Coordinates of C-alpha atoms in Angstrom, one line a residue:
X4 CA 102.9 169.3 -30.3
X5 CA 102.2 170.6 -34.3
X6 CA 105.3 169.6 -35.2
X7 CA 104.1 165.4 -33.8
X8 CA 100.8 165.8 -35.3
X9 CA 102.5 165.9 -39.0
X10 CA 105.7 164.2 -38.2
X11 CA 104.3 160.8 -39.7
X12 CA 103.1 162.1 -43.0
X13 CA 106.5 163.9 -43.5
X14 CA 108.5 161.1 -42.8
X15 CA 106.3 158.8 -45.4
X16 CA 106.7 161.7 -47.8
X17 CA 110.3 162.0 -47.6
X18 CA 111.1 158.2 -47.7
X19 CA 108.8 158.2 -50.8
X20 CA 111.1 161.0 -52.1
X21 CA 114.3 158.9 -51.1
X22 CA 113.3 155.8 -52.8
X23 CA 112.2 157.4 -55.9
X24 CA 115.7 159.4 -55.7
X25 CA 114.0 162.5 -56.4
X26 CA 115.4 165.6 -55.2
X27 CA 113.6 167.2 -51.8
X28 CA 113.9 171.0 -50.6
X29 CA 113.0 170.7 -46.9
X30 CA 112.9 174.3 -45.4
X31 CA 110.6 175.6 -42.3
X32 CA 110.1 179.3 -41.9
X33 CA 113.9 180.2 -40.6
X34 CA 115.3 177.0 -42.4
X35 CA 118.0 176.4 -38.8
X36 CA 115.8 174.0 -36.2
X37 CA 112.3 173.0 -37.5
X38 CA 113.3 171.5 -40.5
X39 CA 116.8 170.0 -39.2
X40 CA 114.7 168.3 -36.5
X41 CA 112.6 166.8 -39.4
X42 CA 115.7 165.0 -40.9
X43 CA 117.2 164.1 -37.8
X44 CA 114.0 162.4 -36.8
X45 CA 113.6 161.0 -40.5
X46 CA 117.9 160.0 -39.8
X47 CA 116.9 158.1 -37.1
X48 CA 114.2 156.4 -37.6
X49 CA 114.5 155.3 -41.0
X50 CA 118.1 155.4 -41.6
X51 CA 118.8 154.1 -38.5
X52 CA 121.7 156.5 -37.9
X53 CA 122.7 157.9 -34.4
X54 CA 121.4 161.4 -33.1
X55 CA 125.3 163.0 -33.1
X56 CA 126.6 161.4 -36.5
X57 CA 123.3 162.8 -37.8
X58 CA 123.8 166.4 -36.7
X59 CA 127.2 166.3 -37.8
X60 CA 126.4 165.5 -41.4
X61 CA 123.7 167.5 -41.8
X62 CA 125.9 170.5 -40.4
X63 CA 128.6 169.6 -43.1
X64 CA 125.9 170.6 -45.5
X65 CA 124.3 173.5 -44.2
X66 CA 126.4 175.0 -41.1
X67 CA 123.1 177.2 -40.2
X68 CA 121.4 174.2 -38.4
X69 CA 121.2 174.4 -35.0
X70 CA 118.5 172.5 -32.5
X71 CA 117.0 174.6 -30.3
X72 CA 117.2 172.9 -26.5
X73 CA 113.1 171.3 -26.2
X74 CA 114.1 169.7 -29.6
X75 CA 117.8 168.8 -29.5
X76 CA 116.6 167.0 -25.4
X77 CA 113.4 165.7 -27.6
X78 CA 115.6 164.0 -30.5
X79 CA 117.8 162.8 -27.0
X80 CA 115.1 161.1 -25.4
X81 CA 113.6 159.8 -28.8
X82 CA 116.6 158.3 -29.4
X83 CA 117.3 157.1 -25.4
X84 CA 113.7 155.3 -25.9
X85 CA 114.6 154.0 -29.5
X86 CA 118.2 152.2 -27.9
X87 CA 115.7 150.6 -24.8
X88 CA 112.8 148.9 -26.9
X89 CA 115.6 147.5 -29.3
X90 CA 117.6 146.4 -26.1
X91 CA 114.4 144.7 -25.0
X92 CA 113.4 143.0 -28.5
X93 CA 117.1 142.1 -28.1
X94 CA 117.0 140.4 -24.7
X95 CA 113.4 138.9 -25.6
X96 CA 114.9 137.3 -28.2
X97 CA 117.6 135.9 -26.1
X98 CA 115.7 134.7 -23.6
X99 CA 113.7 132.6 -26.1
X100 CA 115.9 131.5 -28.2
X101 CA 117.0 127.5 -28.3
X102 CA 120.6 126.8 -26.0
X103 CA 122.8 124.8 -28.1
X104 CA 125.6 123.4 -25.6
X105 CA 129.0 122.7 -27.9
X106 CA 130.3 121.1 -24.9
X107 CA 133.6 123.0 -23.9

């Protein structure tokens, strides 16, 4: 629970970093799981990238990263969650929307 309590400010921190294309050294005590779960969670939620494309490109980069299993089934379910409230702004949408018959 630590890590949840200061996942907001880090993730306002490093899109400030992004945006003003400055250079960022994000490193936890061992440098393999704390901080990779950082940019995975910053990956997906602002970059809109998927969990496994996310991994993989970060373990291009530095082939240390590894999740341990709490986080890697945390970043799971995060994501899980993330594809249901957009599959349910998606069918809200839908089922509002204006039917336009083009009469086939």
């Amino acid at each position: 629970t630590t890590l949840l309590v200061h996942l907001r400010p880090l993730m306002d921190f490093i899109d400030k970093c992004v945006d003003a294309k400055r250079k960022l050294l994000l490193h936890c005590d061992t440098g393999i799981s704390t901080s990779f779960c950082v940019l995975l969670v910053y990956m997906l939620t602002k970059r809109r990238v998927r969990l496994s494309a996310a991994i993989e490109h970060v373990q291009k980069i530095r082939k240390q990263c590894a999740l341990t299993e709490p986080l890697a089934a945390g970043l799971d379910e995060m994501q899980s969650e993330m594809d249901s409230r957009k599959l349910r702004r998606l069918e809200d949408r839908l089922r509002n929307s204006t039917v336009l018959s083009l009469g086939f």
